[in-house]
Amino acid sequence: MKTGASIHISGIVQGVGFRPFVYNLAIGFDLAGWVRNTSAGVDIEVDGSKETLEAFVRALRDEAPALARIDEFTASYHTPNGFEEFEILHSEAIPEAFQPISPDVAICADCLRELFDSRDRRYRYPFINCTNCGPRFTIIKDIPYDRPKTTMAQFELCSDCAREYADPTDRRFHAQPVACPVCGPQVWLEREEPANRNLPALHGNEAIVETRAALVKGEIVAIKGLGGFHLACDATNPISVLELRRRKLRVDKPFAVMLLDIGTIEKHCYANATEQELLKSPAKPIVLLRRRPQSNIAKEVAPGQNWIGVMLPYTPLHFLLLDKSGEFPEALVMTSGNVSEEPIATDNQEARQRLASLADAFLMHDREIYIRCDDSVVRVHNEQIYPIRRSRGYAPFPVKLPWQSVPLLAAGAELKNTFCITHGNYAFLSQHIGDMENYETLKSFERGVEYFERIFRVKPEAIVHDLHPNYLATRYALERAEREHLPLVGVQHHHAHIAACMAEHGLDGSRPVIGVAFDGTGYGEDGAIWGGEFLIADYKNYQRAMHLEYFPLPGGDAAIKHPARIALALLWSLGFEWDVKLAPVYEFSAEDRITLLTQLERKINSPLTSSMGRLFDAAAALAGVRQKVNYEAQAAIEFESLVDETEKEAYPFILNQTKVTVRNAFERLIADVLSGVRINIIAARFHNGLAHMVSTATLRLRSETGINEVALSGGVWQNITLLGRTLSLLQNEGFQVYIHREVPANDGGLSLGQAVIAASRLRA
């Protein structure tokens, strides 16, 4: 006897082959009915025997496509509808309804096989894709996810592609970016120098072959990708790498490198099983790997470091560029197509204008990038992912909230900005926007906000911001709230860090945690610059239970680029002599030391800070690592890279009632420096001392409060040496420790914390 079933599924269920999966499953069960995409997900109506329908429902859950992510699944049974066959209906737009959308996905094994099959009609076609792979987020203009609502709308399908697109048994059925050399996007190579400007551009495979040759010759090529342009050069050629640094105005900050396969990666880096799985995953992020000593990748790729950011090819074009046939580049620098601190270029004409002084040639294509998206960066800790930058391959996957939220926009921070919008029990964290220090990045932020609000059908009922009054993101929040008459919620920076960590672990906020928030800069409620904080926090409130003792920061933010200034300020605050045998003292002339001393004594532009990031800067400078930096946390990063893993001694950080005092630790550190102890030992003792200090502080707070849960957040926790040693000590003491696994510990995860704090306060 037949019955009917109505099924609704939401989550990542569009653009991942879900409808053909449902169709073929229904045909296999000999069921009649239909499946349809809507703005709210996927709806299914089906007739069959009750037993068969129950088996069909189980299979829908258990056998869903690999890229699908089911968040909600409802099935109800009723009288049969009288269907005679199973079909796929046209998509239906539902006002105000929304659904998560898929990130961009790396080329799948089937498409890769076809790409290099000379018998296939898509042989060496750089835009080959199917429902299991290809662009998603960066080409979608609106939902439901159908071709007319993507940047592929301009490419009319040829008869062969149309046949595949309409065949439910084909893996390209309703693959919205589906295309071929006859009807789809094309690549071409342009050169900017006058001698070549009037020559016809090379197209198709000729362009790719010429690009490979140019890279091997040492040229720098701007290559249009999924979410924007890369600047590429031969990573084994130090002259090319240095020239790219000169043009891009990027002195020392590491470049990412792309290598063809795991075998090639293992020639240059150590990669354990977890790291290899991340490298090969559909997200294909940049993974930080330890460099092998024998690698011929130029040292200039990552100066002063023994880690390299490595990724595998994730588009067909990348594979064609790195293919091991003829003359080919073994390792490519693939860095964001921009001048330092500007947004990545996405539009062809924009690239011609902004990158003309950076690139010798441009490998272009004519598929529009609707929303820019940089590469994601991750590393592995304790055999699990530890995100550094969450973007391509992960954004805009939502974080599930433990309760329903009113619609909110959280504007994020100044550095490593992301924003976050909430809708129901979803928190949609944006892709990496960048450092909000110029007009171009602000415009990218504003366009991203407009896109997220439209695509996820959100009209914010409040706007959330950091307490720092001069952040561009804060100014945007204040101005928009005034313009649209929306309530504002200000959230303290370090409270937001801890809340972000709590939220991604699904904590509902009914009980507080001990939050250890270590970072470089965050505006404190007393007007000082915080960054070495122990908080007792839930979502609504926090108590500052303990913090690093204050010391002055002469020049404010400007001091961040001069660790020597920070070191001398710390010495002065501790009452230590400025011994000229110490590297940061020697860095200054006698006259400059007098000027700095006057500035400190008269408290001229010398705000107080409790920043752990700045304490790392001071320690690195005193140890002789670096007195000036040209990118954020450079001194601390290089200091960590020098740690002697065998050293067990620790510098003594002392806990007073509410402060962590550093005098004893730095007294020992300076004595070691002056007596000639190796920097590797000094670095290890400093890291060990901080780990023991965190353990001691949390033990004290547990005894005072009874709280056994600890959340570690803030950019300093990207220091894997400190993280690993602290985590081991805390777990040995029986603490339940939460660290970041979905969003970055740095300010890239801050907007999530802002959103959940505001949502919790508004719910109350």
PDB file of N, CA and C in Angstrom, residues 664-709:
ATOM      1  N   ASN A 664      61.321  39.359  37.581  1.00  0.00           N
ATOM      2  CA  ASN A 664      62.219  38.224  37.825  1.00  0.00           C
ATOM      3  C   ASN A 664      62.586  37.524  36.518  1.00  0.00           C
ATOM      4  N   ALA A 665      61.592  37.358  35.646  1.00  0.00           N
ATOM      5  CA  ALA A 665      61.835  36.674  34.379  1.00  0.00           C
ATOM      6  C   ALA A 665      62.830  37.444  33.521  1.00  0.00           C
ATOM      7  N   PHE A 666      62.644  38.759  33.429  1.00  0.00           N
ATOM      8  CA  PHE A 666      63.540  39.538  32.575  1.00  0.00           C
ATOM      9  C   PHE A 666      64.909  39.749  33.209  1.00  0.00           C
ATOM     10  N   GLU A 667      64.967  39.720  34.533  1.00  0.00           N
ATOM     11  CA  GLU A 667      66.263  39.764  35.205  1.00  0.00           C
ATOM     12  C   GLU A 667      67.098  38.560  34.791  1.00  0.00           C
ATOM     13  N   ARG A 668      66.456  37.395  34.768  1.00  0.00           N
ATOM     14  CA  ARG A 668      67.140  36.164  34.351  1.00  0.00           C
ATOM     15  C   ARG A 668      67.474  36.201  32.866  1.00  0.00           C
ATOM     16  N   LEU A 669      66.531  36.680  32.062  1.00  0.00           N
ATOM     17  CA  LEU A 669      66.758  36.738  30.615  1.00  0.00           C
ATOM     18  C   LEU A 669      67.961  37.629  30.297  1.00  0.00           C
ATOM     19  N   ILE A 670      68.016  38.798  30.925  1.00  0.00           N
ATOM     20  CA  ILE A 670      69.116  39.741  30.665  1.00  0.00           C
ATOM     21  C   ILE A 670      70.444  39.151  31.137  1.00  0.00           C
ATOM     22  N   ALA A 671      70.424  38.482  32.276  1.00  0.00           N
ATOM     23  CA  ALA A 671      71.649  37.845  32.766  1.00  0.00           C
ATOM     24  C   ALA A 671      72.140  36.796  31.779  1.00  0.00           C
ATOM     25  N   ASP A 672      71.226  36.030  31.202  1.00  0.00           N
ATOM     26  CA  ASP A 672      71.607  35.029  30.204  1.00  0.00           C
ATOM     27  C   ASP A 672      72.191  35.682  28.964  1.00  0.00           C
ATOM     28  N   VAL A 673      71.577  36.776  28.529  1.00  0.00           N
ATOM     29  CA  VAL A 673      72.086  37.484  27.346  1.00  0.00           C
ATOM     30  C   VAL A 673      73.506  37.978  27.596  1.00  0.00           C
ATOM     31  N   LEU A 674      73.727  38.627  28.735  1.00  0.00           N
ATOM     32  CA  LEU A 674      75.029  39.225  29.027  1.00  0.00           C
ATOM     33  C   LEU A 674      76.107  38.173  29.282  1.00  0.00           C
ATOM     34  N   SER A 675      75.693  36.980  29.691  1.00  0.00           N
ATOM     35  CA  SER A 675      76.686  35.919  29.928  1.00  0.00           C
ATOM     36  C   SER A 675      76.885  35.035  28.702  1.00  0.00           C
ATOM     37  N   GLY A 676      76.221  35.374  27.584  1.00  0.00           N
ATOM     38  CA  GLY A 676      76.470  34.672  26.322  1.00  0.00           C
ATOM     39  C   GLY A 676      75.698  33.383  26.124  1.00  0.00           C
ATOM     40  N   VAL A 677      74.637  33.171  26.875  1.00  0.00           N
ATOM     41  CA  VAL A 677      73.797  31.982  26.661  1.00  0.00           C
ATOM     42  C   VAL A 677      73.188  32.049  25.255  1.00  0.00           C
ATOM     43  N   ARG A 678      73.125  30.911  24.567  1.00  0.00           N
ATOM     44  CA  ARG A 678      72.613  30.875  23.194  1.00  0.00           C
ATOM     45  C   ARG A 678      71.164  31.366  23.119  1.00  0.00           C
ATOM     46  N   ILE A 679      70.853  32.057  22.015  1.00  0.00           N
ATOM     47  CA  ILE A 679      69.495  32.573  21.823  1.00  0.00           C
ATOM     48  C   ILE A 679      68.478  31.434  21.872  1.00  0.00           C
ATOM     49  N   ASN A 680      68.825  30.263  21.355  1.00  0.00           N
ATOM     50  CA  ASN A 680      67.898  29.127  21.337  1.00  0.00           C
ATOM     51  C   ASN A 680      67.458  28.750  22.745  1.00  0.00           C
ATOM     52  N   ILE A 681      68.409  28.808  23.679  1.00  0.00           N
ATOM     53  CA  ILE A 681      68.107  28.485  25.078  1.00  0.00           C
ATOM     54  C   ILE A 681      67.245  29.581  25.691  1.00  0.00           C
ATOM     55  N   ILE A 682      67.614  30.832  25.428  1.00  0.00           N
ATOM     56  CA  ILE A 682      66.841  31.963  25.959  1.00  0.00           C
ATOM     57  C   ILE A 682      65.401  31.900  25.458  1.00  0.00           C
ATOM     58  N   ALA A 683      65.220  31.646  24.153  1.00  0.00           N
ATOM     59  CA  ALA A 683      63.872  31.547  23.583  1.00  0.00           C
ATOM     60  C   ALA A 683      63.075  30.443  24.265  1.00  0.00           C
ATOM     61  N   ALA A 684      63.713  29.299  24.497  1.00  0.00           N
ATOM     62  CA  ALA A 684      63.016  28.181  25.134  1.00  0.00           C
ATOM     63  C   ALA A 684      62.616  28.525  26.567  1.00  0.00           C
ATOM     64  N   ARG A 685      63.510  29.133  27.306  1.00  0.00           N
ATOM     65  CA  ARG A 685      63.215  29.459  28.709  1.00  0.00           C
ATOM     66  C   ARG A 685      62.092  30.495  28.808  1.00  0.00           C
ATOM     67  N   PHE A 686      62.051  31.423  27.871  1.00  0.00           N
ATOM     68  CA  PHE A 686      60.972  32.416  27.872  1.00  0.00           C
ATOM     69  C   PHE A 686      59.625  31.739  27.605  1.00  0.00           C
ATOM     70  N   HIS A 687      59.566  30.897  26.582  1.00  0.00           N
ATOM     71  CA  HIS A 687      58.321  30.188  26.269  1.00  0.00           C
ATOM     72  C   HIS A 687      57.899  29.274  27.418  1.00  0.00           C
ATOM     73  N   ASN A 688      58.863  28.546  27.987  1.00  0.00           N
ATOM     74  CA  ASN A 688      58.549  27.653  29.109  1.00  0.00           C
ATOM     75  C   ASN A 688      57.999  28.442  30.295  1.00  0.00           C
ATOM     76  N   GLY A 689      58.611  29.592  30.565  1.00  0.00           N
ATOM     77  CA  GLY A 689      58.159  30.401  31.694  1.00  0.00           C
ATOM     78  C   GLY A 689      56.729  30.874  31.525  1.00  0.00           C
ATOM     79  N   LEU A 690      56.371  31.304  30.309  1.00  0.00           N
ATOM     80  CA  LEU A 690      55.003  31.757  30.072  1.00  0.00           C
ATOM     81  C   LEU A 690      54.013  30.607  30.214  1.00  0.00           C
ATOM     82  N   ALA A 691      54.363  29.435  29.698  1.00  0.00           N
ATOM     83  CA  ALA A 691      53.456  28.288  29.811  1.00  0.00           C
ATOM     84  C   ALA A 691      53.212  27.933  31.274  1.00  0.00           C
ATOM     85  N   HIS A 692      54.270  27.923  32.073  1.00  0.00           N
ATOM     86  CA  HIS A 692      54.105  27.621  33.504  1.00  0.00           C
ATOM     87  C   HIS A 692      53.297  28.718  34.198  1.00  0.00           C
ATOM     88  N   MET A 693      53.489  29.969  33.802  1.00  0.00           N
ATOM     89  CA  MET A 693      52.721  31.066  34.392  1.00  0.00           C
ATOM     90  C   MET A 693      51.227  30.889  34.124  1.00  0.00           C
ATOM     91  N   VAL A 694      50.864  30.524  32.882  1.00  0.00           N
ATOM     92  CA  VAL A 694      49.446  30.323  32.561  1.00  0.00           C
ATOM     93  C   VAL A 694      48.873  29.183  33.393  1.00  0.00           C
ATOM     94  N   SER A 695      49.624  28.118  33.530  1.00  0.00           N
ATOM     95  CA  SER A 695      49.157  26.983  34.330  1.00  0.00           C
ATOM     96  C   SER A 695      48.934  27.398  35.784  1.00  0.00           C
ATOM     97  N   THR A 696      49.890  28.116  36.349  1.00  0.00           N
ATOM     98  CA  THR A 696      49.771  28.554  37.744  1.00  0.00           C
ATOM     99  C   THR A 696      48.587  29.499  37.930  1.00  0.00           C
ATOM    100  N   ALA A 697      48.419  30.423  36.988  1.00  0.00           N
ATOM    101  CA  ALA A 697      47.323  31.391  37.091  1.00  0.00           C
ATOM    102  C   ALA A 697      45.962  30.709  36.996  1.00  0.00           C
ATOM    103  N   THR A 698      45.815  29.783  36.073  1.00  0.00           N
ATOM    104  CA  THR A 698      44.518  29.112  35.928  1.00  0.00           C
ATOM    105  C   THR A 698      44.228  28.195  37.115  1.00  0.00           C
ATOM    106  N   LEU A 699      45.264  27.587  37.683  1.00  0.00           N
ATOM    107  CA  LEU A 699      45.060  26.791  38.899  1.00  0.00           C
ATOM    108  C   LEU A 699      44.542  27.671  40.032  1.00  0.00           C
ATOM    109  N   ARG A 700      45.120  28.853  40.178  1.00  0.00           N
ATOM    110  CA  ARG A 700      44.651  29.754  41.226  1.00  0.00           C
ATOM    111  C   ARG A 700      43.197  30.152  40.976  1.00  0.00           C
ATOM    112  N   LEU A 701      42.882  30.492  39.735  1.00  0.00           N
ATOM    113  CA  LEU A 701      41.514  30.911  39.419  1.00  0.00           C
ATOM    114  C   LEU A 701      40.528  29.763  39.598  1.00  0.00           C
ATOM    115  N   ARG A 702      40.959  28.536  39.293  1.00  0.00           N
ATOM    116  CA  ARG A 702      40.065  27.395  39.527  1.00  0.00           C
ATOM    117  C   ARG A 702      39.788  27.228  41.016  1.00  0.00           C
ATOM    118  N   SER A 703      40.815  27.413  41.834  1.00  0.00           N
ATOM    119  CA  SER A 703      40.604  27.259  43.279  1.00  0.00           C
ATOM    120  C   SER A 703      39.688  28.354  43.823  1.00  0.00           C
ATOM    121  N   GLU A 704      39.711  29.539  43.193  1.00  0.00           N
ATOM    122  CA  GLU A 704      38.871  30.641  43.660  1.00  0.00           C
ATOM    123  C   GLU A 704      37.440  30.564  43.143  1.00  0.00           C
ATOM    124  N   THR A 705      37.256  30.016  41.954  1.00  0.00           N
ATOM    125  CA  THR A 705      35.938  30.061  41.306  1.00  0.00           C
ATOM    126  C   THR A 705      35.287  28.701  41.114  1.00  0.00           C
ATOM    127  N   GLY A 706      36.072  27.635  41.140  1.00  0.00           N
ATOM    128  CA  GLY A 706      35.541  26.301  40.852  1.00  0.00           C
ATOM    129  C   GLY A 706      35.406  26.014  39.366  1.00  0.00           C
ATOM    130  N   ILE A 707      35.824  26.942  38.521  1.00  0.00           N
ATOM    131  CA  ILE A 707      35.704  26.759  37.065  1.00  0.00           C
ATOM    132  C   ILE A 707      36.848  25.886  36.566  1.00  0.00           C
ATOM    133  N   ASN A 708      36.491  24.855  35.790  1.00  0.00           N
ATOM    134  CA  ASN A 708      37.492  23.911  35.299  1.00  0.00           C
ATOM    135  C   ASN A 708      37.691  23.999  33.785  1.00  0.00           C
ATOM    136  N   GLU A 709      36.996  24.940  33.125  1.00  0.00           N
ATOM    137  CA  GLU A 709      37.090  25.055  31.672  1.00  0.00           C
ATOM    138  C   GLU A 709      37.905  26.292  31.309  1.00  0.00           C
TER     139      GLU A 709
END
